[in-house]
């Protein structure tokens, strides 16, 4: 249970930082600073320039060595950190959680264009997780509809849909994803790239949930109350909506938690290949393209920082997925059932067969 | 008995046929083929262009094209790669073997380690559990990048050195191959291991409480015999199914790992083909990967069939 709590805290922290990216970033993620390329991460000290202890943290700032590229002097100046500052960027003024008087702090260093890695991490995570969440939701929803229709209708529709599902499943998903990507133009505008990445992953990923949820639908239709509802003349749609759907919703959630990490990894791989999110926008996959040059990995390891955000994220999602699929932890599914119940009109909710 | 096998075989063939339809649709639907780039070339005259186009694709009806394409595919002919000016088959064949080699090595190592580690009890088991859940929470691309990072730090990257390997029969060739496959195979193993380990552990746990095993235990059968002749066969069924089911994810993982470590496999050529808009190679790659997956499933079904006589009567 403690592990579960850790996972929830990690996810809550991540989502807070990513949702309020404007606040937690320290500068504009696209702001180029040609004078400080590949600046190593700047540390913090609690001593003032005079050597006294201070509650206010000071930023250790090194100046670029004159005439050399990406080389910084050994000696440094201590710059006081200010909290809750307002910075003016290209896209207007932002309230930031901290900053310094001139320029901005680089807690995780800068990349080759002098862009702040921490800010890019925060904004990039927003893009990556938004794509992952949207794609996983869309794929689960699509899979749920297909599974529900195939399981409820049966007959020709069932056979046809399941044939399609089998074709999709008999191609490794990443190969299929790349093949579908090959149908789109290589270079699309950045926003279209985000939409295309999301849509492609949803198109590729719906098949497995559809198959599993069809099975769940068939199982759910075995219940006595479904037989009863059918005997009283309830329509196919009524049974699917009010009896089967609430029954398969927990399994749909499990499928979602399986798809989410897969799609986040998919975004990273696609963007790494240059087929996903592209440059003016930032995502974790875009940031990791720095690793295309082997020398970068060794010389500027801080550019790989999305890794250290991805691992806790995957850890928590996997843990939650495990708990969601085992019977011990049903809070989420119970929650879903309750939310369904609250949608139901009283008479139907209490007494679905209407005896 | 034979009938269930035949059903299975027919099933695989139907899947393959449907995949071929999808691939053909892909081939037709791809916008902006190789010629789009050629058309923009100012040095090429219209006539030359048309003759190249005709050479590549003499027009006819869609159905006839599909049938002809299927016939060609049956002969292993996927057309000519327009970017490399070579038959796709000769380009892709070696790549398939390389991918199979990499995936096979990863598969073998992961199952070996998984089975051994799954049998551990007590203190080591807790350690294994911890390592496994840690590995489980590292996504494949990140795992590959981390390994690459570690290898670069330790100056252990053999794939950067391209030295003369010598003939296939020589010792140097095999040593070179081992050096080059070590890192990608390690990445494959590590990304696949947690899945295997989880299933092995839960399978063993379930098998220990199976009636047959408990009865054997009550009869006083020694623990080694119990493990080898009762528990492991009891565990095997779900594990064999897992083997078949995980081929797809194994291939997907190998795609990124191949590209990252420069392993000349199917994934790498597929990616470069996509970037060069060489649809013939893309289709061949997708078709080959689907074939491997379907064959993997068939193989695991066959294994099940051999292993468990109870399943022979049932329509698998």
PDB file of C-alpha atoms in Angstrom, chain A residues 149-345:
ATOM      1  CA  UNK A 149     -20.832  -3.472 -30.839  1.00  0.00           C
ATOM      2  CA  UNK A 150     -19.173  -6.737 -31.836  1.00  0.00           C
ATOM      3  CA  UNK A 151     -20.057  -8.447 -28.583  1.00  0.00           C
ATOM      4  CA  UNK A 152     -23.622  -7.181 -28.480  1.00  0.00           C
ATOM      5  CA  UNK A 153     -24.585  -7.468 -32.119  1.00  0.00           C
ATOM      6  CA  UNK A 154     -22.852 -10.744 -32.932  1.00  0.00           C
ATOM      7  CA  UNK A 155     -23.306 -12.284 -36.366  1.00  0.00           C
ATOM      8  CA  UNK A 156     -21.737 -10.724 -39.430  1.00  0.00           C
ATOM      9  CA  UNK A 157     -20.728  -7.483 -37.698  1.00  0.00           C
ATOM     10  CA  UNK A 158     -18.897  -9.467 -35.046  1.00  0.00           C
ATOM     11  CA  UNK A 159     -17.062 -11.611 -37.582  1.00  0.00           C
ATOM     12  CA  UNK A 160     -16.045  -8.665 -39.735  1.00  0.00           C
ATOM     13  CA  UNK A 161     -14.881  -6.510 -36.847  1.00  0.00           C
ATOM     14  CA  UNK A 162     -12.902  -9.320 -35.270  1.00  0.00           C
ATOM     15  CA  UNK A 163     -11.261 -10.125 -38.594  1.00  0.00           C
ATOM     16  CA  UNK A 164     -10.126  -6.537 -38.801  1.00  0.00           C
ATOM     17  CA  UNK A 165      -8.875  -6.701 -35.232  1.00  0.00           C
ATOM     18  CA  UNK A 166      -6.903  -9.830 -36.010  1.00  0.00           C
ATOM     19  CA  UNK A 167      -5.218  -8.191 -38.978  1.00  0.00           C
ATOM     20  CA  UNK A 168      -4.224  -5.238 -36.809  1.00  0.00           C
ATOM     21  CA  UNK A 169      -2.922  -7.535 -34.093  1.00  0.00           C
ATOM     22  CA  UNK A 170      -0.910  -9.727 -36.414  1.00  0.00           C
ATOM     23  CA  UNK A 171       1.394  -6.855 -37.283  1.00  0.00           C
ATOM     24  CA  UNK A 172       3.811  -5.714 -34.557  1.00  0.00           C
ATOM     25  CA  UNK A 173       2.345  -2.442 -33.368  1.00  0.00           C
ATOM     26  CA  UNK A 174       5.380  -0.285 -33.906  1.00  0.00           C
ATOM     27  CA  UNK A 175       5.859  -1.580 -37.440  1.00  0.00           C
ATOM     28  CA  UNK A 176       2.220  -0.819 -38.127  1.00  0.00           C
ATOM     29  CA  UNK A 177       2.615   2.624 -36.620  1.00  0.00           C
ATOM     30  CA  UNK A 178       5.584   3.401 -38.850  1.00  0.00           C
ATOM     31  CA  UNK A 179       3.786   2.001 -41.885  1.00  0.00           C
ATOM     32  CA  UNK A 180       0.762   4.212 -41.202  1.00  0.00           C
ATOM     33  CA  UNK A 181       3.104   7.132 -40.675  1.00  0.00           C
ATOM     34  CA  UNK A 182       4.491   6.424 -44.147  1.00  0.00           C
ATOM     35  CA  UNK A 183       1.057   7.306 -45.519  1.00  0.00           C
ATOM     36  CA  UNK A 184       1.380  10.877 -44.286  1.00  0.00           C
ATOM     37  CA  UNK A 185       3.702  13.469 -45.732  1.00  0.00           C
ATOM     38  CA  UNK A 186       7.150  13.421 -44.162  1.00  0.00           C
ATOM     39  CA  UNK A 187       7.169  17.079 -43.207  1.00  0.00           C
ATOM     40  CA  UNK A 188       4.018  18.481 -41.723  1.00  0.00           C
ATOM     41  CA  UNK A 189       3.502  21.612 -39.684  1.00  0.00           C
ATOM     42  CA  UNK A 190       4.317  21.142 -35.978  1.00  0.00           C
ATOM     43  CA  UNK A 191       0.749  21.224 -34.722  1.00  0.00           C
ATOM     44  CA  UNK A 192      -0.369  18.815 -37.390  1.00  0.00           C
ATOM     45  CA  UNK A 193       2.473  16.551 -36.347  1.00  0.00           C
ATOM     46  CA  UNK A 194       1.073  16.439 -32.811  1.00  0.00           C
ATOM     47  CA  UNK A 195      -2.419  15.686 -34.081  1.00  0.00           C
ATOM     48  CA  UNK A 196      -1.116  13.100 -36.546  1.00  0.00           C
ATOM     49  CA  UNK A 197       0.974  11.340 -33.886  1.00  0.00           C
ATOM     50  CA  UNK A 198      -2.012  11.138 -31.566  1.00  0.00           C
ATOM     51  CA  UNK A 199      -4.391   9.969 -34.263  1.00  0.00           C
ATOM     52  CA  UNK A 200      -1.966   7.376 -35.615  1.00  0.00           C
ATOM     53  CA  UNK A 201      -1.350   5.825 -32.242  1.00  0.00           C
ATOM     54  CA  UNK A 202      -5.082   5.717 -31.560  1.00  0.00           C
ATOM     55  CA  UNK A 203      -5.653   4.096 -34.973  1.00  0.00           C
ATOM     56  CA  UNK A 204      -3.020   1.455 -34.304  1.00  0.00           C
ATOM     57  CA  UNK A 205      -3.779   0.813 -30.658  1.00  0.00           C
ATOM     58  CA  UNK A 206      -7.526   0.210 -30.551  1.00  0.00           C
ATOM     59  CA  UNK A 207      -7.444  -3.400 -31.727  1.00  0.00           C
ATOM     60  CA  UNK A 208      -6.226  -5.111 -28.569  1.00  0.00           C
ATOM     61  CA  UNK A 209      -8.671  -3.325 -26.211  1.00  0.00           C
ATOM     62  CA  UNK A 210     -11.436  -4.086 -28.714  1.00  0.00           C
ATOM     63  CA  UNK A 211     -10.678  -7.782 -28.598  1.00  0.00           C
ATOM     64  CA  UNK A 212     -10.460  -7.900 -24.807  1.00  0.00           C
ATOM     65  CA  UNK A 213     -13.563  -5.758 -24.311  1.00  0.00           C
ATOM     66  CA  UNK A 214     -15.503  -7.916 -26.746  1.00  0.00           C
ATOM     67  CA  UNK A 215     -14.680 -10.880 -24.561  1.00  0.00           C
ATOM     68  CA  UNK A 216     -15.733  -8.892 -21.512  1.00  0.00           C
ATOM     69  CA  UNK A 217     -18.973  -7.944 -23.238  1.00  0.00           C
ATOM     70  CA  UNK A 218     -19.744 -11.574 -24.027  1.00  0.00           C
ATOM     71  CA  UNK A 219     -19.041 -12.480 -20.401  1.00  0.00           C
ATOM     72  CA  UNK A 220     -21.140  -9.594 -19.103  1.00  0.00           C
ATOM     73  CA  UNK A 221     -24.086 -10.694 -21.205  1.00  0.00           C
ATOM     74  CA  UNK A 222     -24.149 -13.999 -19.347  1.00  0.00           C
ATOM     75  CA  UNK A 223     -25.492 -12.341 -16.209  1.00  0.00           C
ATOM     76  CA  UNK A 224     -28.984 -13.226 -15.099  1.00  0.00           C
ATOM     77  CA  UNK A 225     -30.060  -9.607 -15.068  1.00  0.00           C
ATOM     78  CA  UNK A 226     -29.247  -9.307 -18.756  1.00  0.00           C
ATOM     79  CA  UNK A 227     -31.358 -12.350 -19.528  1.00  0.00           C
ATOM     80  CA  UNK A 228     -34.102 -10.810 -17.443  1.00  0.00           C
ATOM     81  CA  UNK A 229     -33.825  -7.482 -19.256  1.00  0.00           C
ATOM     82  CA  UNK A 230     -33.990  -9.286 -22.582  1.00  0.00           C
ATOM     83  CA  UNK A 231     -37.025 -11.226 -21.455  1.00  0.00           C
ATOM     84  CA  UNK A 232     -38.791  -7.994 -20.573  1.00  0.00           C
ATOM     85  CA  UNK A 233     -38.112  -6.733 -24.071  1.00  0.00           C
ATOM     86  CA  UNK A 234     -35.217  -4.327 -23.498  1.00  0.00           C
ATOM     87  CA  UNK A 235     -33.566  -3.262 -26.734  1.00  0.00           C
ATOM     88  CA  UNK A 236     -30.008  -4.187 -27.720  1.00  0.00           C
ATOM     89  CA  UNK A 237     -28.933  -0.599 -27.229  1.00  0.00           C
ATOM     90  CA  UNK A 238     -30.536  -0.431 -23.786  1.00  0.00           C
ATOM     91  CA  UNK A 239     -28.755  -3.564 -22.612  1.00  0.00           C
ATOM     92  CA  UNK A 240     -25.431  -2.414 -24.042  1.00  0.00           C
ATOM     93  CA  UNK A 241     -25.711   1.027 -22.476  1.00  0.00           C
ATOM     94  CA  UNK A 242     -27.173   0.243 -19.061  1.00  0.00           C
ATOM     95  CA  UNK A 243     -26.001  -3.308 -18.358  1.00  0.00           C
ATOM     96  CA  UNK A 244     -22.924  -4.200 -20.365  1.00  0.00           C
ATOM     97  CA  UNK A 245     -21.096  -0.883 -20.411  1.00  0.00           C
ATOM     98  CA  UNK A 246     -20.961  -0.454 -16.616  1.00  0.00           C
ATOM     99  CA  UNK A 247     -19.778  -4.043 -16.378  1.00  0.00           C
ATOM    100  CA  UNK A 248     -16.876  -3.701 -18.804  1.00  0.00           C
ATOM    101  CA  UNK A 249     -15.832  -0.189 -17.703  1.00  0.00           C
ATOM    102  CA  UNK A 250     -13.228  -1.462 -15.177  1.00  0.00           C
ATOM    103  CA  UNK A 251     -11.590  -3.556 -17.880  1.00  0.00           C
ATOM    104  CA  UNK A 252     -11.596  -0.537 -20.173  1.00  0.00           C
ATOM    105  CA  UNK A 253      -9.715   1.383 -17.492  1.00  0.00           C
ATOM    106  CA  UNK A 254      -7.169  -1.403 -17.209  1.00  0.00           C
ATOM    107  CA  UNK A 255      -6.682  -1.267 -20.963  1.00  0.00           C
ATOM    108  CA  UNK A 256      -6.186   2.476 -20.734  1.00  0.00           C
ATOM    109  CA  UNK A 257      -3.471   2.097 -18.116  1.00  0.00           C
ATOM    110  CA  UNK A 258      -1.732  -0.435 -20.321  1.00  0.00           C
ATOM    111  CA  UNK A 259      -1.916   1.767 -23.400  1.00  0.00           C
ATOM    112  CA  UNK A 260      -0.795   5.004 -21.751  1.00  0.00           C
ATOM    113  CA  UNK A 261       2.856   4.055 -21.087  1.00  0.00           C
ATOM    114  CA  UNK A 262       3.020   2.297 -24.436  1.00  0.00           C
ATOM    115  CA  UNK A 263       1.941   5.438 -26.238  1.00  0.00           C
ATOM    116  CA  UNK A 264       4.258   7.687 -24.258  1.00  0.00           C
ATOM    117  CA  UNK A 265       7.135   5.421 -25.278  1.00  0.00           C
ATOM    118  CA  UNK A 266       5.726   5.461 -28.808  1.00  0.00           C
ATOM    119  CA  UNK A 267       5.801   9.252 -28.947  1.00  0.00           C
ATOM    120  CA  UNK A 268       9.400   9.244 -27.783  1.00  0.00           C
ATOM    121  CA  UNK A 269      10.468   6.690 -30.358  1.00  0.00           C
ATOM    122  CA  UNK A 270       8.580   8.402 -33.193  1.00  0.00           C
ATOM    123  CA  UNK A 271       9.941  11.823 -32.335  1.00  0.00           C
ATOM    124  CA  UNK A 272      13.419  10.368 -31.982  1.00  0.00           C
ATOM    125  CA  UNK A 273      13.112   9.059 -35.534  1.00  0.00           C
ATOM    126  CA  UNK A 274      11.970  12.488 -36.703  1.00  0.00           C
ATOM    127  CA  UNK A 275       8.501  11.203 -37.563  1.00  0.00           C
ATOM    128  CA  UNK A 276       6.604  12.505 -34.560  1.00  0.00           C
ATOM    129  CA  UNK A 277       6.610  15.902 -32.884  1.00  0.00           C
ATOM    130  CA  UNK A 278       9.034  18.251 -34.575  1.00  0.00           C
ATOM    131  CA  UNK A 279      11.387  20.950 -33.524  1.00  0.00           C
ATOM    132  CA  UNK A 280       9.760  24.295 -32.813  1.00  0.00           C
ATOM    133  CA  UNK A 281       7.503  22.371 -30.444  1.00  0.00           C
ATOM    134  CA  UNK A 282       9.061  20.553 -27.572  1.00  0.00           C
ATOM    135  CA  UNK A 283       8.330  17.104 -26.197  1.00  0.00           C
ATOM    136  CA  UNK A 284      10.380  14.546 -24.308  1.00  0.00           C
ATOM    137  CA  UNK A 285      10.951  12.665 -27.544  1.00  0.00           C
ATOM    138  CA  UNK A 286      12.164  15.846 -29.234  1.00  0.00           C
ATOM    139  CA  UNK A 287      14.530  16.508 -26.331  1.00  0.00           C
ATOM    140  CA  UNK A 288      15.952  13.005 -26.534  1.00  0.00           C
ATOM    141  CA  UNK A 289      16.840  13.504 -30.201  1.00  0.00           C
ATOM    142  CA  UNK A 290      19.986  15.073 -28.750  1.00  0.00           C
ATOM    143  CA  UNK A 291      21.103  11.482 -28.210  1.00  0.00           C
ATOM    144  CA  UNK A 292      21.305  10.963 -31.979  1.00  0.00           C
ATOM    145  CA  UNK A 293      24.876  12.222 -31.737  1.00  0.00           C
ATOM    146  CA  UNK A 294      26.811   9.858 -29.568  1.00  0.00           C
ATOM    147  CA  UNK A 295      29.286  12.528 -28.533  1.00  0.00           C
ATOM    148  CA  UNK A 296      26.433  14.597 -27.108  1.00  0.00           C
ATOM    149  CA  UNK A 297      25.432  11.814 -24.743  1.00  0.00           C
ATOM    150  CA  UNK A 298      28.903  11.660 -23.263  1.00  0.00           C
ATOM    151  CA  UNK A 299      29.800  15.325 -23.202  1.00  0.00           C
ATOM    152  CA  UNK A 300      26.460  16.853 -22.275  1.00  0.00           C
ATOM    153  CA  UNK A 301      24.614  14.171 -20.297  1.00  0.00           C
ATOM    154  CA  UNK A 302      22.164  16.668 -18.829  1.00  0.00           C
ATOM    155  CA  UNK A 303      20.423  16.794 -22.192  1.00  0.00           C
ATOM    156  CA  UNK A 304      19.126  13.307 -21.383  1.00  0.00           C
ATOM    157  CA  UNK A 305      17.154  14.593 -18.398  1.00  0.00           C
ATOM    158  CA  UNK A 306      13.715  13.477 -19.730  1.00  0.00           C
ATOM    159  CA  UNK A 307      14.901   9.973 -18.798  1.00  0.00           C
ATOM    160  CA  UNK A 308      14.793  10.874 -15.114  1.00  0.00           C
ATOM    161  CA  UNK A 309      11.232  12.098 -15.456  1.00  0.00           C
ATOM    162  CA  UNK A 310      10.126   9.130 -17.541  1.00  0.00           C
ATOM    163  CA  UNK A 311      11.254   6.422 -15.145  1.00  0.00           C
ATOM    164  CA  UNK A 312       9.195   7.606 -12.127  1.00  0.00           C
ATOM    165  CA  UNK A 313       6.246   8.189 -14.440  1.00  0.00           C
ATOM    166  CA  UNK A 314       6.419   4.672 -15.843  1.00  0.00           C
ATOM    167  CA  UNK A 315       6.953   3.247 -12.390  1.00  0.00           C
ATOM    168  CA  UNK A 316       3.782   4.866 -11.037  1.00  0.00           C
ATOM    169  CA  UNK A 317       1.632   4.089 -14.048  1.00  0.00           C
ATOM    170  CA  UNK A 318       2.691   0.442 -14.083  1.00  0.00           C
ATOM    171  CA  UNK A 319       2.019   0.163 -10.380  1.00  0.00           C
ATOM    172  CA  UNK A 320      -1.424   1.709 -10.728  1.00  0.00           C
ATOM    173  CA  UNK A 321      -2.142  -0.519 -13.709  1.00  0.00           C
ATOM    174  CA  UNK A 322      -1.183  -3.597 -11.705  1.00  0.00           C
ATOM    175  CA  UNK A 323      -3.416  -2.613  -8.857  1.00  0.00           C
ATOM    176  CA  UNK A 324      -6.251  -1.675 -11.170  1.00  0.00           C
ATOM    177  CA  UNK A 325      -6.182  -5.044 -12.859  1.00  0.00           C
ATOM    178  CA  UNK A 326      -5.957  -7.092  -9.680  1.00  0.00           C
ATOM    179  CA  UNK A 327      -9.077  -7.391  -7.598  1.00  0.00           C
ATOM    180  CA  UNK A 328      -7.471  -5.920  -4.517  1.00  0.00           C
ATOM    181  CA  UNK A 329      -7.699  -2.399  -5.774  1.00  0.00           C
ATOM    182  CA  UNK A 330     -10.992  -1.451  -7.293  1.00  0.00           C
ATOM    183  CA  UNK A 331     -11.352   2.130  -6.145  1.00  0.00           C
ATOM    184  CA  UNK A 332     -11.104   3.512  -9.628  1.00  0.00           C
ATOM    185  CA  UNK A 333     -13.597   1.078 -11.099  1.00  0.00           C
ATOM    186  CA  UNK A 334     -15.957   1.553  -8.169  1.00  0.00           C
ATOM    187  CA  UNK A 335     -15.633   5.259  -8.759  1.00  0.00           C
ATOM    188  CA  UNK A 336     -16.571   4.753 -12.380  1.00  0.00           C
ATOM    189  CA  UNK A 337     -19.569   2.645 -11.443  1.00  0.00           C
ATOM    190  CA  UNK A 338     -20.720   5.341  -9.069  1.00  0.00           C
ATOM    191  CA  UNK A 339     -20.358   7.984 -11.706  1.00  0.00           C
ATOM    192  CA  UNK A 340     -22.483   5.869 -14.009  1.00  0.00           C
ATOM    193  CA  UNK A 341     -25.054   5.415 -11.307  1.00  0.00           C
ATOM    194  CA  UNK A 342     -25.254   9.152 -10.788  1.00  0.00           C
ATOM    195  CA  UNK A 343     -26.118   9.563 -14.462  1.00  0.00           C
ATOM    196  CA  UNK A 344     -28.946   7.096 -14.224  1.00  0.00           C
ATOM    197  CA  UNK A 345     -32.473   8.284 -13.640  1.00  0.00           C
TER     198      UNK A 345
END
